[in-house]
JSON list of C-alpha atoms in Angstrom, two decimals:
[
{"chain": "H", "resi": 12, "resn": "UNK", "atom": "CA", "xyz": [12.54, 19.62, -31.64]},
{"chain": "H", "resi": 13, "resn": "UNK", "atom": "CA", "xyz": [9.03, 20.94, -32.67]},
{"chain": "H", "resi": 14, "resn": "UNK", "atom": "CA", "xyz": [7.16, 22.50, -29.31]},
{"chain": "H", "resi": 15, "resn": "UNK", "atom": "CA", "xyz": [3.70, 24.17, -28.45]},
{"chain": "H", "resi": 16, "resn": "UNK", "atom": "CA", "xyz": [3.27, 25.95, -25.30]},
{"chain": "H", "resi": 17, "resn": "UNK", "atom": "CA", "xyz": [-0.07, 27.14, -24.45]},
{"chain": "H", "resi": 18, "resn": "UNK", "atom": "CA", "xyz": [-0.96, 30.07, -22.04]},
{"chain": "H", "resi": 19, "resn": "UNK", "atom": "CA", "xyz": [-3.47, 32.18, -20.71]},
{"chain": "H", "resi": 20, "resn": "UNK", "atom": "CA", "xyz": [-5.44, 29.22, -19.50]},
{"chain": "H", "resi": 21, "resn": "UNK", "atom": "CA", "xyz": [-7.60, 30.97, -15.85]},
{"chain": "H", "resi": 22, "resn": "UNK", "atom": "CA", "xyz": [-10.71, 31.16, -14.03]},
{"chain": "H", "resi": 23, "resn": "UNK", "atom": "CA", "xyz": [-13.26, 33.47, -15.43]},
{"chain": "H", "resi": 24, "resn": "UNK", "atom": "CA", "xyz": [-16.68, 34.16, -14.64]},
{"chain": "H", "resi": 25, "resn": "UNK", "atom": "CA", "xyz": [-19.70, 32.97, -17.41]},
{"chain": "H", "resi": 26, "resn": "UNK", "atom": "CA", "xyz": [-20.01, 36.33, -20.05]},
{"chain": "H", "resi": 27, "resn": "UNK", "atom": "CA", "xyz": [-16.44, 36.79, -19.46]},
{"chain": "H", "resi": 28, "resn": "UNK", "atom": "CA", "xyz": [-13.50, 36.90, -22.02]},
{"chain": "H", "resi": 29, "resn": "UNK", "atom": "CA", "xyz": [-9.83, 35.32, -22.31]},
{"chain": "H", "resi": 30, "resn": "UNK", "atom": "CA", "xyz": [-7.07, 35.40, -24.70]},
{"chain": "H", "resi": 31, "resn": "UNK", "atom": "CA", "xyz": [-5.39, 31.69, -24.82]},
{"chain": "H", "resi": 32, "resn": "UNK", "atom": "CA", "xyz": [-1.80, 31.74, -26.96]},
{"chain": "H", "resi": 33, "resn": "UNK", "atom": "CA", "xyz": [0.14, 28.70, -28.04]},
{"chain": "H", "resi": 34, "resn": "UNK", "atom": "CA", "xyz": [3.86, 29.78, -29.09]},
{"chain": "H", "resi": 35, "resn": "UNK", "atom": "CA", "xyz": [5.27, 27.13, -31.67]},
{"chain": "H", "resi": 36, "resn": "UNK", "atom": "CA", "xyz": [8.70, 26.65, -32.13]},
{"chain": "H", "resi": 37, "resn": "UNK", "atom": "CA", "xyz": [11.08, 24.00, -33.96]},
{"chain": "H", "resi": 38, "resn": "UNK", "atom": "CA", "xyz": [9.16, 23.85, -37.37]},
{"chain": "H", "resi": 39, "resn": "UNK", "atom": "CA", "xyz": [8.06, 25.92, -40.46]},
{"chain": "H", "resi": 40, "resn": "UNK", "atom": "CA", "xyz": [5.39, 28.23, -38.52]},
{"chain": "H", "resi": 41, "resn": "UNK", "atom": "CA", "xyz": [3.16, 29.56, -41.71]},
{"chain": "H", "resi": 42, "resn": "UNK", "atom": "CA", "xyz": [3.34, 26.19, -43.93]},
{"chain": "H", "resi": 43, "resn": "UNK", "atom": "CA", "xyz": [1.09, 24.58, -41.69]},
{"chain": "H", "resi": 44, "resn": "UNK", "atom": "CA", "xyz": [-2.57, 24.53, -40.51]},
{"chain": "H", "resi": 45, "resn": "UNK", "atom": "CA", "xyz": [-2.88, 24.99, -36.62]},
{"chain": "H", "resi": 46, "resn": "UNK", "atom": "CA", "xyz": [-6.22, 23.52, -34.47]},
{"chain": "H", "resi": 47, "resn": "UNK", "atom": "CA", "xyz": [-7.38, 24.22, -30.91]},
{"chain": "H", "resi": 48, "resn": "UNK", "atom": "CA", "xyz": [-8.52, 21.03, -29.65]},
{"chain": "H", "resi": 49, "resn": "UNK", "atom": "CA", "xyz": [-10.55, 20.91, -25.92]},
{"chain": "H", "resi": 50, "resn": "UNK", "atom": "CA", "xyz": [-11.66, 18.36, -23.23]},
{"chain": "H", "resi": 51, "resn": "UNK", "atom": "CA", "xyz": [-13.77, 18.69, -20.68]},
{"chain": "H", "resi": 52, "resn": "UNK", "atom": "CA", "xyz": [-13.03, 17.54, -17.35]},
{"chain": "H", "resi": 53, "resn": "UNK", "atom": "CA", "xyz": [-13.78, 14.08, -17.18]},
{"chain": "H", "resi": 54, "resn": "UNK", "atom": "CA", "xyz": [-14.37, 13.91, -21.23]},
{"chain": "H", "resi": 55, "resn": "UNK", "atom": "CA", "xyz": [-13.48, 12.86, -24.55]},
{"chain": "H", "resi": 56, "resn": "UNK", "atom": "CA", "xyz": [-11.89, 15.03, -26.92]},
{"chain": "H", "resi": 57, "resn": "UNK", "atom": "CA", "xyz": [-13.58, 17.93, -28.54]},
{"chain": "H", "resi": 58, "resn": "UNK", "atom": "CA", "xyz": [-12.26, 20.24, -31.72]},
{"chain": "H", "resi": 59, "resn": "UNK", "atom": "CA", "xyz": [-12.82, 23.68, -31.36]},
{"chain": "H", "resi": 60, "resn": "UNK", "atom": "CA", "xyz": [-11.38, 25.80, -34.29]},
{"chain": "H", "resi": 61, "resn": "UNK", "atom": "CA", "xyz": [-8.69, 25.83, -37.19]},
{"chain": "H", "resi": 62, "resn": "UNK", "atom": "CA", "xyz": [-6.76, 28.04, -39.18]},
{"chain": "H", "resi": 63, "resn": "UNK", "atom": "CA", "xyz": [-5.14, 27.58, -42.38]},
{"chain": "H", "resi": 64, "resn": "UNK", "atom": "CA", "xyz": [-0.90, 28.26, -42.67]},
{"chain": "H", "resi": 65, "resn": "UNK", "atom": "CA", "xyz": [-1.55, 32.10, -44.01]},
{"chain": "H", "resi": 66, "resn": "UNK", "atom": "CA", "xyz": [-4.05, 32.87, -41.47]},
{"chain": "H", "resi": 67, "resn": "UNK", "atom": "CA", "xyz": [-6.67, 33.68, -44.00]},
{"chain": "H", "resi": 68, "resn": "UNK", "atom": "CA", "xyz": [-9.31, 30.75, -43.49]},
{"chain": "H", "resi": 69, "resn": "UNK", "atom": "CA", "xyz": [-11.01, 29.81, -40.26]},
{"chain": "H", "resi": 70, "resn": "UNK", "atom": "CA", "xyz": [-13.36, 27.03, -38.95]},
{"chain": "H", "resi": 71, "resn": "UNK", "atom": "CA", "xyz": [-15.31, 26.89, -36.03]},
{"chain": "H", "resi": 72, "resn": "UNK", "atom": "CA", "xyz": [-17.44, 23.97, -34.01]},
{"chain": "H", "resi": 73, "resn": "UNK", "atom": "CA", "xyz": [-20.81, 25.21, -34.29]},
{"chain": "H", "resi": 74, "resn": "UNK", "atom": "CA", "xyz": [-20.89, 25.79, -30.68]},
{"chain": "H", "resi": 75, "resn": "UNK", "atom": "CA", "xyz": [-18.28, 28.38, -30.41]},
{"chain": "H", "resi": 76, "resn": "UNK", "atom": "CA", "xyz": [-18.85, 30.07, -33.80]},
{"chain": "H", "resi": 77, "resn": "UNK", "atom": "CA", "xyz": [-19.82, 33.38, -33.15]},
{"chain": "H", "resi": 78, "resn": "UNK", "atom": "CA", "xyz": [-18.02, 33.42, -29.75]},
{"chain": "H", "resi": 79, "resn": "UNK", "atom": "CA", "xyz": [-14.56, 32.55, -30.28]},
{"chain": "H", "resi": 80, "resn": "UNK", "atom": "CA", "xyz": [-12.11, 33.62, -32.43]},
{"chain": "H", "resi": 81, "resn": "UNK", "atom": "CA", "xyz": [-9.15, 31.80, -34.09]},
{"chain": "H", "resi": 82, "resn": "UNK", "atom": "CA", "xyz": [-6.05, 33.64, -35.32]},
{"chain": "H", "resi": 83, "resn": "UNK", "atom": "CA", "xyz": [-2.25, 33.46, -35.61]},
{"chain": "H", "resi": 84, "resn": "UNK", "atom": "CA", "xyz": [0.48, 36.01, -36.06]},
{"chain": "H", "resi": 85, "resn": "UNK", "atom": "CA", "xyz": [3.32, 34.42, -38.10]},
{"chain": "H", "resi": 86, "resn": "UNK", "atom": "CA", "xyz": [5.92, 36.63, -37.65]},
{"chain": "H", "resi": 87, "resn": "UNK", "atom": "CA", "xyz": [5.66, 35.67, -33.55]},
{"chain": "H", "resi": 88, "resn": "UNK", "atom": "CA", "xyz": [5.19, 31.77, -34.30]},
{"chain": "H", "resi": 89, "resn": "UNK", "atom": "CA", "xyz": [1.85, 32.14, -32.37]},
{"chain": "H", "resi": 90, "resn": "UNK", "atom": "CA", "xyz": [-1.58, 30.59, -32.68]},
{"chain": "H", "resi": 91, "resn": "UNK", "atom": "CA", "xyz": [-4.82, 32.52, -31.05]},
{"chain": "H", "resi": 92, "resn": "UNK", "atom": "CA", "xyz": [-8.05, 31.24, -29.24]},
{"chain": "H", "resi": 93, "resn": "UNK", "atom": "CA", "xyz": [-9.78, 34.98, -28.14]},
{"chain": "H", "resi": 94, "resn": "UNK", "atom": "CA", "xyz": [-13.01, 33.89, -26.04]},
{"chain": "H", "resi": 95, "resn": "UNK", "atom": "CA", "xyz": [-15.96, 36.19, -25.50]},
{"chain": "H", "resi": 96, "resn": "UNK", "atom": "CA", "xyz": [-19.25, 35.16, -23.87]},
{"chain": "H", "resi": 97, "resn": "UNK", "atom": "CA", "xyz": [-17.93, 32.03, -21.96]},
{"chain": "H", "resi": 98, "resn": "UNK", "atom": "CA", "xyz": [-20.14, 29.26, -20.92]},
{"chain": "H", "resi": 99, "resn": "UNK", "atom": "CA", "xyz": [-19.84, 27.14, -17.96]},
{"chain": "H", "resi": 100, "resn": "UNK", "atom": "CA", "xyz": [-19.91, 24.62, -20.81]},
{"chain": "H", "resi": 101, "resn": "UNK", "atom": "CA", "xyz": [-16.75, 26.04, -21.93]},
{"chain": "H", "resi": 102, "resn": "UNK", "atom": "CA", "xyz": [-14.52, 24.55, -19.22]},
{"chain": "H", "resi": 103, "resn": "UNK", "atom": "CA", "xyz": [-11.83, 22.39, -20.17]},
{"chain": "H", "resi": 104, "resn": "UNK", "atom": "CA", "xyz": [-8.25, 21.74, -20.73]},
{"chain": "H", "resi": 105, "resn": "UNK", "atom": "CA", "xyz": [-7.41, 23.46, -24.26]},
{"chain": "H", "resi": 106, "resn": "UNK", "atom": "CA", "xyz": [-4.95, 22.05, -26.47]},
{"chain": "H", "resi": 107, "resn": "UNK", "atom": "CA", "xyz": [-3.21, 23.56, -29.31]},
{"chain": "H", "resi": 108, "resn": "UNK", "atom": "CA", "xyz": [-2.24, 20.98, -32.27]},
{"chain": "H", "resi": 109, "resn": "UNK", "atom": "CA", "xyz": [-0.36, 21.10, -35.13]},
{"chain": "H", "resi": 110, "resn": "UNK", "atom": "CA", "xyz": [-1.96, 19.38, -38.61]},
{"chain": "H", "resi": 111, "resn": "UNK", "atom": "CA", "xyz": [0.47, 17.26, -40.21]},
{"chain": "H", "resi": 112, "resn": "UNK", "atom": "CA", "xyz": [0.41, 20.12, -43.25]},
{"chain": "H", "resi": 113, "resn": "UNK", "atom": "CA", "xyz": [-1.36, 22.80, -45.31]},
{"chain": "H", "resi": 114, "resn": "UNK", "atom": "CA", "xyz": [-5.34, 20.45, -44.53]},
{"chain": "H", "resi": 115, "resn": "UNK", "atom": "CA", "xyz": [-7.29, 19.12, -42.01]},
{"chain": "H", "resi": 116, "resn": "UNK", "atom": "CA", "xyz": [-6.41, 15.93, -41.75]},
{"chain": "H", "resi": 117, "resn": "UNK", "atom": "CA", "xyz": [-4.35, 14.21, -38.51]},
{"chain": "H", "resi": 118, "resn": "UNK", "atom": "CA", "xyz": [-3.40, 16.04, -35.05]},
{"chain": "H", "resi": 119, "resn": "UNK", "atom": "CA", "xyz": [0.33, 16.20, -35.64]},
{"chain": "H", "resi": 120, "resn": "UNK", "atom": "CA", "xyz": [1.39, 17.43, -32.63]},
{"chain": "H", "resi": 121, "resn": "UNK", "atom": "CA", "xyz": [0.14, 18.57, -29.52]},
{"chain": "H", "resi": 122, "resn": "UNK", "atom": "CA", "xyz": [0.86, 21.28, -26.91]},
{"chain": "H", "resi": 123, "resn": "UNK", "atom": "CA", "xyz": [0.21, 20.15, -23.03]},
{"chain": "H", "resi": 124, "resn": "UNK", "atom": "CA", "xyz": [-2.67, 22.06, -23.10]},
{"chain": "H", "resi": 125, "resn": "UNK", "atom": "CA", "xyz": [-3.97, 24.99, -20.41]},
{"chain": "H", "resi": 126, "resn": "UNK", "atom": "CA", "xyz": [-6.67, 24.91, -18.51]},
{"chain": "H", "resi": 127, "resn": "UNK", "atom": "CA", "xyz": [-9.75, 27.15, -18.27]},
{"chain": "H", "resi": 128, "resn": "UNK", "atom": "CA", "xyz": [-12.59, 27.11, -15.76]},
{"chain": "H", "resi": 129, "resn": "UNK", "atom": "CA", "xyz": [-15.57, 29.40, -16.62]},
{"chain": "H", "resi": 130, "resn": "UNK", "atom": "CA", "xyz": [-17.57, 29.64, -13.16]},
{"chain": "H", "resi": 131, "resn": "UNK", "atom": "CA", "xyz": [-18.90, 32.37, -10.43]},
{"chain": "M", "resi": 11, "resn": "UNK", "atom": "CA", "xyz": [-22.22, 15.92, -38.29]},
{"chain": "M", "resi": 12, "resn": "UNK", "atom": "CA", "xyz": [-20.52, 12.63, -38.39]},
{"chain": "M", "resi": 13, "resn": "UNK", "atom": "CA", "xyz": [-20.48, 10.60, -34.90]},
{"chain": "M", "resi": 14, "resn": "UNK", "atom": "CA", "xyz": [-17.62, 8.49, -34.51]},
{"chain": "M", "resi": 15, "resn": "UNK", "atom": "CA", "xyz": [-18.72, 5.61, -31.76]},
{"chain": "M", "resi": 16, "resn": "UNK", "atom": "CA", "xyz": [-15.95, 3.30, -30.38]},
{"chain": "M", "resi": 17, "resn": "UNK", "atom": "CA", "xyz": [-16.33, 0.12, -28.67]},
{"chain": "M", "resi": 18, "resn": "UNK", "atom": "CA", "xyz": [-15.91, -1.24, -26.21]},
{"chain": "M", "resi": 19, "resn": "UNK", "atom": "CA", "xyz": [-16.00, 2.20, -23.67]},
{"chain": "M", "resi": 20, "resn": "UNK", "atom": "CA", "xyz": [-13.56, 0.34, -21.43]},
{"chain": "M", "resi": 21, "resn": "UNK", "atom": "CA", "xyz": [-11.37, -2.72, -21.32]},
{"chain": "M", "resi": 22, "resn": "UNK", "atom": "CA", "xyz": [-9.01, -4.68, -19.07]},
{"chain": "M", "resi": 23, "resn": "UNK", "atom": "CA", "xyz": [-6.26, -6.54, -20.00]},
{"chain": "M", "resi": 24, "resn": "UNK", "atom": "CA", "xyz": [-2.85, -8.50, -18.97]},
{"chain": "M", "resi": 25, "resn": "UNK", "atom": "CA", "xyz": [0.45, -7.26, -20.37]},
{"chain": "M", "resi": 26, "resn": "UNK", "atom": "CA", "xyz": [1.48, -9.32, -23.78]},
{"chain": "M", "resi": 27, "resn": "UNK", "atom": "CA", "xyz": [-2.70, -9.49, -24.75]},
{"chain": "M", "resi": 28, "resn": "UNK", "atom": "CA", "xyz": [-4.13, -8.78, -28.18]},
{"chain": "M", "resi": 29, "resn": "UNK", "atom": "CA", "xyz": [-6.60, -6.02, -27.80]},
{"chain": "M", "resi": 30, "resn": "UNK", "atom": "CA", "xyz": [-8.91, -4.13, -30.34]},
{"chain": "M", "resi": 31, "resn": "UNK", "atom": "CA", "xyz": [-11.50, -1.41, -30.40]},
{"chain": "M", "resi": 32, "resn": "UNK", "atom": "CA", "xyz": [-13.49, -0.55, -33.00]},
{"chain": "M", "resi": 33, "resn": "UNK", "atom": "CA", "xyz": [-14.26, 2.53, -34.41]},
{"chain": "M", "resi": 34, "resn": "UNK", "atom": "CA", "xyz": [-17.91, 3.30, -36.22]},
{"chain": "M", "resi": 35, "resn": "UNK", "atom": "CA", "xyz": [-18.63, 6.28, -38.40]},
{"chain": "M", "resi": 36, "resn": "UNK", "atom": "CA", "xyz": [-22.37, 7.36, -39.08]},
{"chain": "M", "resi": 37, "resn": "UNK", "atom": "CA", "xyz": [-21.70, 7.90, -42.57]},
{"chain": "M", "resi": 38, "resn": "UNK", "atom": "CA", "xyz": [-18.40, 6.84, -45.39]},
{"chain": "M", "resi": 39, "resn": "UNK", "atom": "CA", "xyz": [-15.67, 8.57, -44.30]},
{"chain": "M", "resi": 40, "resn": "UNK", "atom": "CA", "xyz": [-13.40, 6.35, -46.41]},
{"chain": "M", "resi": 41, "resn": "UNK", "atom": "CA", "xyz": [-10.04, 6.20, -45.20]},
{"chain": "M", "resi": 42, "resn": "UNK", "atom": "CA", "xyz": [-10.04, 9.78, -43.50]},
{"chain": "M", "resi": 43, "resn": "UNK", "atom": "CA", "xyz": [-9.86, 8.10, -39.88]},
{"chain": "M", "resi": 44, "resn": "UNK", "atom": "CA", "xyz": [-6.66, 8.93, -37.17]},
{"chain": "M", "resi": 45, "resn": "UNK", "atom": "CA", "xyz": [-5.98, 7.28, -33.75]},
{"chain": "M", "resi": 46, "resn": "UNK", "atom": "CA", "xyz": [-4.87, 8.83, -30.77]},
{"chain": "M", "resi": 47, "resn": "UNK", "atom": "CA", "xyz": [-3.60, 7.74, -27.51]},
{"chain": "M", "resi": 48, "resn": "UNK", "atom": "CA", "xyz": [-3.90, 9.76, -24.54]},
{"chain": "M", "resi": 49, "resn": "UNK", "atom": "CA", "xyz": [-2.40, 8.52, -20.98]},
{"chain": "M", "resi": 50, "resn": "UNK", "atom": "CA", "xyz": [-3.17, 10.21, -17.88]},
{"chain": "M", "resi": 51, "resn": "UNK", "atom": "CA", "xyz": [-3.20, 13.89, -17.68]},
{"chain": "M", "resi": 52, "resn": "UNK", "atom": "CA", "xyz": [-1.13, 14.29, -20.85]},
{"chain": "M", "resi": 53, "resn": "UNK", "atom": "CA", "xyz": [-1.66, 15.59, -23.93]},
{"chain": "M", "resi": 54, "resn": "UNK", "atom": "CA", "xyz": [-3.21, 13.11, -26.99]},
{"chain": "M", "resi": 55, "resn": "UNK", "atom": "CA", "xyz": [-0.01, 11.53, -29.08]},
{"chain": "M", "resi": 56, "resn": "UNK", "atom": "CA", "xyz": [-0.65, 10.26, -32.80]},
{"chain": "M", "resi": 57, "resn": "UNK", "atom": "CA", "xyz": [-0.58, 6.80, -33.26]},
{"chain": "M", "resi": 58, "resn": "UNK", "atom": "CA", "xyz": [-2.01, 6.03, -36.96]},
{"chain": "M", "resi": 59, "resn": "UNK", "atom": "CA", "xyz": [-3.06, 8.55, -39.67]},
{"chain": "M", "resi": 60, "resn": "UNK", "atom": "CA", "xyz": [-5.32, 7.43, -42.98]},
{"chain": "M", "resi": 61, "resn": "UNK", "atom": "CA", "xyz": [-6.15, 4.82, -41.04]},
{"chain": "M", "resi": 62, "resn": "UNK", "atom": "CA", "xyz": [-3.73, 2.40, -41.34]},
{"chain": "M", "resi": 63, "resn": "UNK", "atom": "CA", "xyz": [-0.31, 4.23, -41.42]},
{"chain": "M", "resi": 64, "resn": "UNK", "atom": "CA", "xyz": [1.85, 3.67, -38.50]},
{"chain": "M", "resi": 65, "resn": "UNK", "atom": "CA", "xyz": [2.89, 7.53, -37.26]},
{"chain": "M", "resi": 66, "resn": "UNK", "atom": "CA", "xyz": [7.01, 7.77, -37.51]},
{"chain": "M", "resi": 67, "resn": "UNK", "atom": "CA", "xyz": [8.24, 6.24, -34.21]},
{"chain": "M", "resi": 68, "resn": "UNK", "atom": "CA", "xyz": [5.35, 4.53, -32.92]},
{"chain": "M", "resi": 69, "resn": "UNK", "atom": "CA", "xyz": [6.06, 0.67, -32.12]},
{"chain": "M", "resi": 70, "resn": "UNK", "atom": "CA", "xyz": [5.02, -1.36, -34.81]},
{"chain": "M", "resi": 71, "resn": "UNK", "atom": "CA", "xyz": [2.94, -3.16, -32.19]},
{"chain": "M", "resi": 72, "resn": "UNK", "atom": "CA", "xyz": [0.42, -0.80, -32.90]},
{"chain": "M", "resi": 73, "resn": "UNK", "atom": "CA", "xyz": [-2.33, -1.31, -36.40]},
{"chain": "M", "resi": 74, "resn": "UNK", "atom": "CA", "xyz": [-5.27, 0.18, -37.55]},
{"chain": "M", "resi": 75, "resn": "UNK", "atom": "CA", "xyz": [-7.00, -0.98, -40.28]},
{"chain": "M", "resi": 76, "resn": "UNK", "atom": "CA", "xyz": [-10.50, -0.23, -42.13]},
{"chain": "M", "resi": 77, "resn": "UNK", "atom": "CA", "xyz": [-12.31, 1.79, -44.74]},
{"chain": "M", "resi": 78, "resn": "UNK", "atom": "CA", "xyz": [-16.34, 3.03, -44.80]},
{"chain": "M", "resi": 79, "resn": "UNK", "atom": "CA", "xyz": [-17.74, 2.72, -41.82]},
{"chain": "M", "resi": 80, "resn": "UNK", "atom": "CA", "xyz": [-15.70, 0.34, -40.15]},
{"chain": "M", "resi": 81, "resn": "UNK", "atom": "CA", "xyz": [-12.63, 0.38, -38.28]},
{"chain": "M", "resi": 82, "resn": "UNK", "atom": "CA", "xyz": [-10.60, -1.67, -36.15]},
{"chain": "M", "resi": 83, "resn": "UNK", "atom": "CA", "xyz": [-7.21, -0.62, -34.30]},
{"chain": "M", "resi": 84, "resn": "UNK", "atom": "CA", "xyz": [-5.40, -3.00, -32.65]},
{"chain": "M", "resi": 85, "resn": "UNK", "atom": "CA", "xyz": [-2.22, -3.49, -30.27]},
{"chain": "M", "resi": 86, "resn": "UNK", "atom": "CA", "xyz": [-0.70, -7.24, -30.61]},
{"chain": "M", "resi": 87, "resn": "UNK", "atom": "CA", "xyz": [1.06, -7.22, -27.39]},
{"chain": "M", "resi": 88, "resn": "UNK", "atom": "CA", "xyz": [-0.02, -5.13, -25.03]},
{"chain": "M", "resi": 89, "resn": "UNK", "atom": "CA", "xyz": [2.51, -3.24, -22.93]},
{"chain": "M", "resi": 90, "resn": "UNK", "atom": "CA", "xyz": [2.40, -1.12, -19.85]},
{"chain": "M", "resi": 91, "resn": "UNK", "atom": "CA", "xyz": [2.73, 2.19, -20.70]},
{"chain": "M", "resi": 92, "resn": "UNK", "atom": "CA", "xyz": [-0.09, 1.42, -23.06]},
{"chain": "M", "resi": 93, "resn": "UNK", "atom": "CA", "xyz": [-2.19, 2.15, -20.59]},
{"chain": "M", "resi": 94, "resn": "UNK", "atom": "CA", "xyz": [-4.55, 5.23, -21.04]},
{"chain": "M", "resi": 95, "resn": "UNK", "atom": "CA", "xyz": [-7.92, 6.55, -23.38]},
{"chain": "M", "resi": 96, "resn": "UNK", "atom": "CA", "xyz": [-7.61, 5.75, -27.29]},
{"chain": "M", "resi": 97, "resn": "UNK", "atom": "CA", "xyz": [-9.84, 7.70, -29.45]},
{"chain": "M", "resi": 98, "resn": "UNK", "atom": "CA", "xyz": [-10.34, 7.38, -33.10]},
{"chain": "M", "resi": 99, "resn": "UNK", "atom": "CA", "xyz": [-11.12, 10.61, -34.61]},
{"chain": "M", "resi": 100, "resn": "UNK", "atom": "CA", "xyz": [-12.61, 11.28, -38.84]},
{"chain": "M", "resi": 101, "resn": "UNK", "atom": "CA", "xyz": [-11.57, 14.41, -41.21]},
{"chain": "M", "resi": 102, "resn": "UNK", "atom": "CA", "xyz": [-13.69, 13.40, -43.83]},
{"chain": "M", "resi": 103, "resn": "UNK", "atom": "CA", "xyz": [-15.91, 16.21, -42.98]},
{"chain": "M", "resi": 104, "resn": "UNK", "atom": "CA", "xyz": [-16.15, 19.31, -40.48]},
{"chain": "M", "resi": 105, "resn": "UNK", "atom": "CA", "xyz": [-16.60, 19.44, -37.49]},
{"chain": "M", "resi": 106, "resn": "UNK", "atom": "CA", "xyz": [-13.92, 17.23, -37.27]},
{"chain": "M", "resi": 107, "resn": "UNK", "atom": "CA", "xyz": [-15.06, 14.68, -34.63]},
{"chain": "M", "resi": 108, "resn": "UNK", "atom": "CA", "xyz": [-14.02, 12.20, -32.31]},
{"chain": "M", "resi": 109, "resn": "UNK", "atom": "CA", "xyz": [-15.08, 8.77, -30.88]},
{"chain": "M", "resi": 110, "resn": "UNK", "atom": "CA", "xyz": [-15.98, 8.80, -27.29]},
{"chain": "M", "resi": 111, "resn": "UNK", "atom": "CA", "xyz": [-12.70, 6.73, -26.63]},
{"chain": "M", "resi": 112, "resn": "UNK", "atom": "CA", "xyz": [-11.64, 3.68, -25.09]},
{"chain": "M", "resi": 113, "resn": "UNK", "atom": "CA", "xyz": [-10.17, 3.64, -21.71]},
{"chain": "M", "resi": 114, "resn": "UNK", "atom": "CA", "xyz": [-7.50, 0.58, -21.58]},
{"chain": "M", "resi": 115, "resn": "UNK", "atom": "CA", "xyz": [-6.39, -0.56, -17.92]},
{"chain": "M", "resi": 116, "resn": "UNK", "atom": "CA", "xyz": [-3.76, -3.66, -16.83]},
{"chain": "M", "resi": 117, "resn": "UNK", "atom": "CA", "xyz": [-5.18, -6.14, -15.05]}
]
């Protein structure tokens, strides 16, 4: 049974930093592209950032690019989201998603998502 | 970017209804369009991929069809644990982006 469990999910003050993980488990890890996917509270969804299977391609929303940083380390079956710089903008529930394969296409899967609030 | 605008923004509507939303891209994103369904407090959950493939399990209730800029999803007989936010969401091009989604409540 194919699961993602995010964590790391907290309240940090704006300029701050946090490390969010999503540990994958019941599928072929490195064959397929992994997403972080947020929503505000309140809000619609939002896509954040991708990575391709091998780790070696990333994508960013233009609003994070520069700030965040997606990565994954296939020998743990774990997806990244490091977070410098945080916005009160930045608050939301994130959610870690699996692509169907090797593109960007569909939201496979989805973790439950953690929750981070960026406030003083 | 491409915006992705779904109508209506809300609907009511009795168990065993037809209900559709549309789905509107700002530019051709062919067939490259996905639905979700979100209830409450949960994560998203797949519902139709290239849009007009039913996802493996989903109740066949469930349709999508379109191509362009146009597209329609639709549920033939509405149930109650349908209830809950539907978004549509394009790949044709990054960012990939969502609609604004579609907030379905029984009546």
């Amino acid at each position: 049974e194919m699961q993602l469990l995010e964590s790391g999910g907290g309240l940090v003050q704006p300029g701050g930093s946090l490390r969010l993980s999503c540990a994958a488990s019941g599928f072929t890890f490195n064959t397929f592209a992994m997403s972080w996917v947020r929503q505000a509270p309140g809000k619609g969804l939002e896509w954040v950032s991708a990575v391709s299977g091998r780790g070696d391609t990333t994508y960013y929303v233009d609003s994070v690019r520069g700030r965040f940083t997606i990565s994954r380390d296939n020998s743990k079956n774990t997806l990244y989201l490091q977070m410098t710089s945080l916005r009160a903008e930045d608050t939301a529930v994130y959610f870690c998603a699996k692509f169907r394969g090797y593109s960007l296409k569909d939201f496979h899967f989805w973790g439950q998502g953690t929750r981070v609030t960026v406030s003083s | 970017d491409i915006q992705m605008t779904q109508s209506p923004p809300a609907l009511s509507a009795s168990v065993g209804d037809r209900v559709s939303i549309t789905c509107q891209a700002s530019e051709d994103v062919q067939n490259y369009l996905n639905w979700y369904h979100q209830r409450p407090g949960k994560a998203p959950k797949l519902l139709i991929y290239d849009a007009s493939n039913l996802e493996k399990g989903v109740p066949s209730r469930f349709s999508g069809s379109g191509s362009g800029t146009d597209f329609t999803f639709t549920i033939t007989s509405l149930q109650p644990e349908d209830l809950g936010t539907f978004y549509c969401q394009q790949y044709s091009g990054l960012p990939l982006t969502f609609g604004q989604g579609t907030t379905l409540d029984l009546k």
